[in-house]
mmCIF file of C-alpha atoms in Angstrom:
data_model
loop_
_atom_site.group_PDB
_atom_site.id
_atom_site.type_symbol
_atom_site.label_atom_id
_atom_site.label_comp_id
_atom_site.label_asym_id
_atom_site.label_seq_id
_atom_site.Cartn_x
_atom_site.Cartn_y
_atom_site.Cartn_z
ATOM 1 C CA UNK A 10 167.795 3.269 -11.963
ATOM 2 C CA UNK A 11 166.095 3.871 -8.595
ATOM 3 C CA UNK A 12 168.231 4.382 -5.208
ATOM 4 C CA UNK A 13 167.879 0.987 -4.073
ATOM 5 C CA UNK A 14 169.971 -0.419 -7.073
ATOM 6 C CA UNK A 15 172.156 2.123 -7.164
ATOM 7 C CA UNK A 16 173.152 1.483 -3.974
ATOM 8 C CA UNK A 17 173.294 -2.654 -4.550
ATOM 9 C CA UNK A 18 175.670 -1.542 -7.674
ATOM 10 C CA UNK A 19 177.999 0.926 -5.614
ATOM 11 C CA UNK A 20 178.085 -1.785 -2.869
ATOM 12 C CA UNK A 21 179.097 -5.048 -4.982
ATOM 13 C CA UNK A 22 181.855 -2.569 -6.518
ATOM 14 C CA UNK A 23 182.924 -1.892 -3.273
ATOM 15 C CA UNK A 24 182.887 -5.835 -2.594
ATOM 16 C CA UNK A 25 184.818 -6.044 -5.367
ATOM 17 C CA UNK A 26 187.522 -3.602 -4.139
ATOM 18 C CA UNK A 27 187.944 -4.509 -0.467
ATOM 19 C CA UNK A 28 187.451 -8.382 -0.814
ATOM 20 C CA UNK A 29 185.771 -11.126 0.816
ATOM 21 C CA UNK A 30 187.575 -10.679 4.572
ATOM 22 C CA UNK A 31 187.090 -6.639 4.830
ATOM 23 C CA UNK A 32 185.411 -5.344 8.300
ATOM 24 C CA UNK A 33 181.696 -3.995 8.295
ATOM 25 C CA UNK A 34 179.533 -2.048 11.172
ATOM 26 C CA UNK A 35 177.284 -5.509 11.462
ATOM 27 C CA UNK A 36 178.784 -7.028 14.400
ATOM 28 C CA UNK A 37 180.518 -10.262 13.792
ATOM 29 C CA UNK A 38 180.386 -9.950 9.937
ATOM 30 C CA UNK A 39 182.734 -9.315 7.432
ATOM 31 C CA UNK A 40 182.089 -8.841 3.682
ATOM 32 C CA UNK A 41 181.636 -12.624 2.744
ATOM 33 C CA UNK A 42 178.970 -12.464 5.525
ATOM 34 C CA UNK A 43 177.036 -9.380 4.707
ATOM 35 C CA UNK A 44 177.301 -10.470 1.259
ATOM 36 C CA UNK A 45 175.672 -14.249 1.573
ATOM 37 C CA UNK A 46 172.877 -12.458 4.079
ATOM 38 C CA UNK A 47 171.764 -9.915 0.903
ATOM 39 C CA UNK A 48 171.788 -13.099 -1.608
ATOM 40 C CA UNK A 49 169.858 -15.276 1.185
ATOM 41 C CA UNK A 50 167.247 -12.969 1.632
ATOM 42 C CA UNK A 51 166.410 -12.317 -2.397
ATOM 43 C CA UNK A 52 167.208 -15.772 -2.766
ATOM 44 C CA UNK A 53 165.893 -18.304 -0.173
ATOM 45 C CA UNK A 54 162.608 -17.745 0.396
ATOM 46 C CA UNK A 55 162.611 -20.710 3.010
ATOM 47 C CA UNK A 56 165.924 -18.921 4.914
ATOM 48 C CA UNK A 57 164.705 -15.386 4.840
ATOM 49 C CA UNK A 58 162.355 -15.391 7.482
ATOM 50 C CA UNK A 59 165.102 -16.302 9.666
ATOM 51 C CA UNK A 60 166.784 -13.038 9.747
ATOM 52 C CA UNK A 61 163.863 -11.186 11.517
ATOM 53 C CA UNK A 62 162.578 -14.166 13.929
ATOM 54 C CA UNK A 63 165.115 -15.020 16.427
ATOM 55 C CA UNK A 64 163.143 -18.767 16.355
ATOM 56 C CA UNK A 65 163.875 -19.597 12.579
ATOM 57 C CA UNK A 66 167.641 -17.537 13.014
ATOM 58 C CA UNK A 67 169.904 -21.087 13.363
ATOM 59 C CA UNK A 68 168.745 -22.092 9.913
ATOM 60 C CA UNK A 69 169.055 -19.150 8.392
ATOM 61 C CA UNK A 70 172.501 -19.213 9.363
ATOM 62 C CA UNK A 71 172.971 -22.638 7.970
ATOM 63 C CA UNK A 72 171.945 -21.655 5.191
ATOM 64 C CA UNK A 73 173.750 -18.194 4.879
ATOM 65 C CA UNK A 74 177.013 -20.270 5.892
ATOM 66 C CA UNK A 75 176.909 -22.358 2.731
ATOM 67 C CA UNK A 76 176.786 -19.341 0.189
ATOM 68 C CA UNK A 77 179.636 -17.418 2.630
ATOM 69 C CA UNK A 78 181.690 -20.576 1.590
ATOM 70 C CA UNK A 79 180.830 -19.881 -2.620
ATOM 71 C CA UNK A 80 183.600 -18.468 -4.348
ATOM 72 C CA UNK A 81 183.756 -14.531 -3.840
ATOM 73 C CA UNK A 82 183.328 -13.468 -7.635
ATOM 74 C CA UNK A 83 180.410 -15.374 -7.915
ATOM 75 C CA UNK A 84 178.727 -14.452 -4.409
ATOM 76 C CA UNK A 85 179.379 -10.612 -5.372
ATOM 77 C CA UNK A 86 178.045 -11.519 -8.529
ATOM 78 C CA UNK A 87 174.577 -12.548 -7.187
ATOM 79 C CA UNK A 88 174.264 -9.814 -4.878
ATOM 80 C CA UNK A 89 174.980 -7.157 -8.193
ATOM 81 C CA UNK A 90 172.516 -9.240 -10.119
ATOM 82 C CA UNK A 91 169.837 -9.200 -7.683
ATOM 83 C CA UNK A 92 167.104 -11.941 -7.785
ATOM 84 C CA UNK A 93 165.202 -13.923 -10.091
ATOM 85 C CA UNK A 94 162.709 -12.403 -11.832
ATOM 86 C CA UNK A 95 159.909 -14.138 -10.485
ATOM 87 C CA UNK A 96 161.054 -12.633 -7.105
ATOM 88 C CA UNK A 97 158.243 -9.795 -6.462
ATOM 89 C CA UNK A 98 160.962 -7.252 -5.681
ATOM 90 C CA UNK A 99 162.624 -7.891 -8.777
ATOM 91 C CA UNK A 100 159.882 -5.198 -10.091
ATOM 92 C CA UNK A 101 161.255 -1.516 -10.009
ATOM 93 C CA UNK A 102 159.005 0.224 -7.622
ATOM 94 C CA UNK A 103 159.077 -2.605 -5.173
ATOM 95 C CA UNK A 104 162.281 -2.325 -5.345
ATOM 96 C CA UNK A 105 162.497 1.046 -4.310
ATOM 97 C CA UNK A 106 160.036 0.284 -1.826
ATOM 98 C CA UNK A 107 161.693 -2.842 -0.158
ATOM 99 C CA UNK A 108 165.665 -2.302 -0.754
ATOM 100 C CA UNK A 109 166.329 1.558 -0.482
ATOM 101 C CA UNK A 110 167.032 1.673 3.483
ATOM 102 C CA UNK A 111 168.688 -2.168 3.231
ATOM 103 C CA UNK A 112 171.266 -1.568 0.876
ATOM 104 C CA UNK A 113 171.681 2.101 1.728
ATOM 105 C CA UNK A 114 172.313 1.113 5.171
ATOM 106 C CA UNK A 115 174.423 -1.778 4.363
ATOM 107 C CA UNK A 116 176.743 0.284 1.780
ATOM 108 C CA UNK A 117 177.121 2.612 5.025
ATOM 109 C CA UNK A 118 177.827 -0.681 6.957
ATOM 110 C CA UNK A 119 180.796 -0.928 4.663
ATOM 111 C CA UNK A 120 182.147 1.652 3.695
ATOM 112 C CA UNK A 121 182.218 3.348 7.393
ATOM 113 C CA UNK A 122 184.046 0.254 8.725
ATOM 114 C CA UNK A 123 187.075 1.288 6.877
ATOM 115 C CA UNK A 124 189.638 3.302 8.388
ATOM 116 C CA UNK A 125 189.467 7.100 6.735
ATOM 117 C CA UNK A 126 185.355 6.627 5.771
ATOM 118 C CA UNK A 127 184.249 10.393 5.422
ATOM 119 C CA UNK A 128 180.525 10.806 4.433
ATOM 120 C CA UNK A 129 179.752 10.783 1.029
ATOM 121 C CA UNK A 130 178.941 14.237 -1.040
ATOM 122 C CA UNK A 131 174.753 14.760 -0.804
ATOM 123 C CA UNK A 132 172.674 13.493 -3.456
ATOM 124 C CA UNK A 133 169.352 14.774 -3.543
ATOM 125 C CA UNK A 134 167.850 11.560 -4.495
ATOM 126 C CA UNK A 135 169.394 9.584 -2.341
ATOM 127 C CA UNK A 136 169.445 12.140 0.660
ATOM 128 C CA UNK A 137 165.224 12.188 -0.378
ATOM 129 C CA UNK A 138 165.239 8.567 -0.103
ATOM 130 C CA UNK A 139 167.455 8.352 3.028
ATOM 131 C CA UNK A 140 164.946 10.732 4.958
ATOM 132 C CA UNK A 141 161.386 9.242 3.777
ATOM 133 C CA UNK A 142 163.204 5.589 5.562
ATOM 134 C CA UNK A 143 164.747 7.308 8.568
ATOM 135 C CA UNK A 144 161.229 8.973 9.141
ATOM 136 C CA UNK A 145 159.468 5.560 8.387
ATOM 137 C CA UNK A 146 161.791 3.092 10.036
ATOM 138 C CA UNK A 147 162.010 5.026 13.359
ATOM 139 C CA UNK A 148 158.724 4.626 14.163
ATOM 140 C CA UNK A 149 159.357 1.050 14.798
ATOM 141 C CA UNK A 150 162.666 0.890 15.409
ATOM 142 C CA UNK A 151 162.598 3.467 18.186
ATOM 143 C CA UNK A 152 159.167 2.028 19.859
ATOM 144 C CA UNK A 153 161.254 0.712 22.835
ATOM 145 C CA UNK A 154 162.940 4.635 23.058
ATOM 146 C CA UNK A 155 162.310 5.639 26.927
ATOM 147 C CA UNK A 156 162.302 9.345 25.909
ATOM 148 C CA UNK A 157 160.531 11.200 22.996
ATOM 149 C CA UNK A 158 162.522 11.856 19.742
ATOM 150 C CA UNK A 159 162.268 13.933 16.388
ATOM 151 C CA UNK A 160 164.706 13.943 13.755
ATOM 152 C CA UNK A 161 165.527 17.470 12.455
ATOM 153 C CA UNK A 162 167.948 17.674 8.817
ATOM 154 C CA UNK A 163 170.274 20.209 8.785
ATOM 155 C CA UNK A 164 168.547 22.213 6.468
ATOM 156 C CA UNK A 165 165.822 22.482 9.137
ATOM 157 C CA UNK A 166 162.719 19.806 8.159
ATOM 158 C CA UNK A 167 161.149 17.721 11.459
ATOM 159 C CA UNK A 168 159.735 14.397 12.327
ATOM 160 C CA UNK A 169 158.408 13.016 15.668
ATOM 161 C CA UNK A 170 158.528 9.626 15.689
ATOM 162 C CA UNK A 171 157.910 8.817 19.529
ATOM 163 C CA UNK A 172 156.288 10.388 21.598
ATOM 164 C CA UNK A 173 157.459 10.014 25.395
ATOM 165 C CA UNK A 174 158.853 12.492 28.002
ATOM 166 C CA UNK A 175 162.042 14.281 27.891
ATOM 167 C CA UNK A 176 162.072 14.731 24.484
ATOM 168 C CA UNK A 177 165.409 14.375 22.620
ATOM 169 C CA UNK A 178 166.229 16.037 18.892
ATOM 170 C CA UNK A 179 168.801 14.279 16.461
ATOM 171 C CA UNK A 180 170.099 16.577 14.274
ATOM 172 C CA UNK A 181 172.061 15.671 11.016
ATOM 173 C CA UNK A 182 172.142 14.636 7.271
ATOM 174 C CA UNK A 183 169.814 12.351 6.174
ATOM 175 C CA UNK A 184 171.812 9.253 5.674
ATOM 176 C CA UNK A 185 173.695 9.565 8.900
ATOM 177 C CA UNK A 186 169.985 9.898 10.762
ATOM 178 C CA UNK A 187 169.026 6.840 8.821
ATOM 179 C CA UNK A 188 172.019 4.976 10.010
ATOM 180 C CA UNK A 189 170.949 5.817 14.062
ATOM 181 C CA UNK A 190 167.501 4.929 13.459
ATOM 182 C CA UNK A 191 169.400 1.319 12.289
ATOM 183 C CA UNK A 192 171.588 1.231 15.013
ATOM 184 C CA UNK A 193 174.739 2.501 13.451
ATOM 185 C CA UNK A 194 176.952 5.007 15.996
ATOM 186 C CA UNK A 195 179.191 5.599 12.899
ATOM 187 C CA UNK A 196 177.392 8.978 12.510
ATOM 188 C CA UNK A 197 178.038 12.564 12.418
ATOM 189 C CA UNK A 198 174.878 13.985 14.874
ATOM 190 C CA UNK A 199 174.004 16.091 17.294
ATOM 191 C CA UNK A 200 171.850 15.873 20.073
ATOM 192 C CA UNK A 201 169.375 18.241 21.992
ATOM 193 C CA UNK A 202 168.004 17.795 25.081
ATOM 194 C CA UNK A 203 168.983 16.624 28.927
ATOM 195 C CA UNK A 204 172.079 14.813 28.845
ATOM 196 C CA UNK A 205 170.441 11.778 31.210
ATOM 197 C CA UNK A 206 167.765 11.284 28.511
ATOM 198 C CA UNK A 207 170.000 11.583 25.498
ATOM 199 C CA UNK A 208 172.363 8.833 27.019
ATOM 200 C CA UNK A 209 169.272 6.426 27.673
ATOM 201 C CA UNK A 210 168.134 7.167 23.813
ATOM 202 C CA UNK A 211 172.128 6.131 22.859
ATOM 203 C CA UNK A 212 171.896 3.075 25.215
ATOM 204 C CA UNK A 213 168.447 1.766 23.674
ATOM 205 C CA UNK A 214 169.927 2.403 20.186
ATOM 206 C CA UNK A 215 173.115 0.611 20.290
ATOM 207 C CA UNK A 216 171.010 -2.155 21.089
ATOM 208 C CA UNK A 217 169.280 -2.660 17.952
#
């Protein structure tokens, strides 16, 4: 297996574990609702737009309401199963190529909202695939950044992904840069540069 589903597996056990009414870092969610969004989007092809255009977002919700309310074995279920295989991401390397950051980032989600969370022990695949999305994602995610930033790994590799004045470096493992680039302060980072410009990166970030 590829990253992607070994992260969907690892989350729907931890589904499993913490139940259906368990915090998560997605504001206003708990498990039941992180759960029905991952099933909606593999599932509904009609819903899924929904969840990146604020226009189509109240019926996506409708929609993502009426599998919260399904019975929790069988919504974990779905989410552990994936989707049909007529679904193009049902295919291994689109897989890969589609779900890594999302269910990487939504394990995270998880996991970190429990009281305790410590980061998990590296991987090299997954900290491989954690830094190829961080790198990738920033670049749009971090468009609206007022000040330049690069991501540096603690073992010392570099990406600038804007350019803009008073230039800020992140500095951390690979998952836990992911999981800024996302919008996630549940992180272990540092930060280099002017303290002003560093606070208005923080600001634009927790806004994602």
């Amino acid at each position: 297996m590829g990253v992607a589903a070994d992260e969907r597996q690892a989350l729907s056990s931890l589904f499993e574990e913490l139940g259906p009414d368990a915090p998560t870092l997605c504001e206003g969610w708990t498990t039941r609702d992180l759960a029905a969004h991952l099933v909606v989007r593999e599932h509904r092809a009609d819903a899924a737009p929904g969840i990146l255009v604020p226009a189509l977002a109240g019926y996506t919700k409708k929609v993502q309401d009426r599998y919260a309310a399904k019975p929790w074995v069988s919504l974990v279920e779905q989410v552990r199963n994936g989707p049909a295989k007529f679904w193009p991401t049902a295919l291994g390397p689109l897989d890969e190529l589609t779900n890594t950051a999302e269910f990487l980032v939504h394990h995270e989600d998880v996991r970190r909202a429990q009281d305790g969370w410590a980061p998990r022990p590296a991987d090299p695949a997954r900290d491989a695939a954690a830094w190829r999305s961080a790198k990738q994602s920033a670049k749009l995610n971090l468009r609206k950044s007022p000040v330049g930033v690069t991501l540096r790994t603690k073992d010392g590799r570099e990406a600038a992904v804007k350019t803009g004045p008073d230039p800020v470096t992140i500095v951390g493992e690979q998952v836990d840069l992911l999981l800024f680039v996302f919008g996630r302060d549940a992180v272990h980072l540092g930060f280099e540069g002017d303290a002003a410009a560093v606070g208005r990166l923080q600001a634009v970030n927790r806004g994602l």
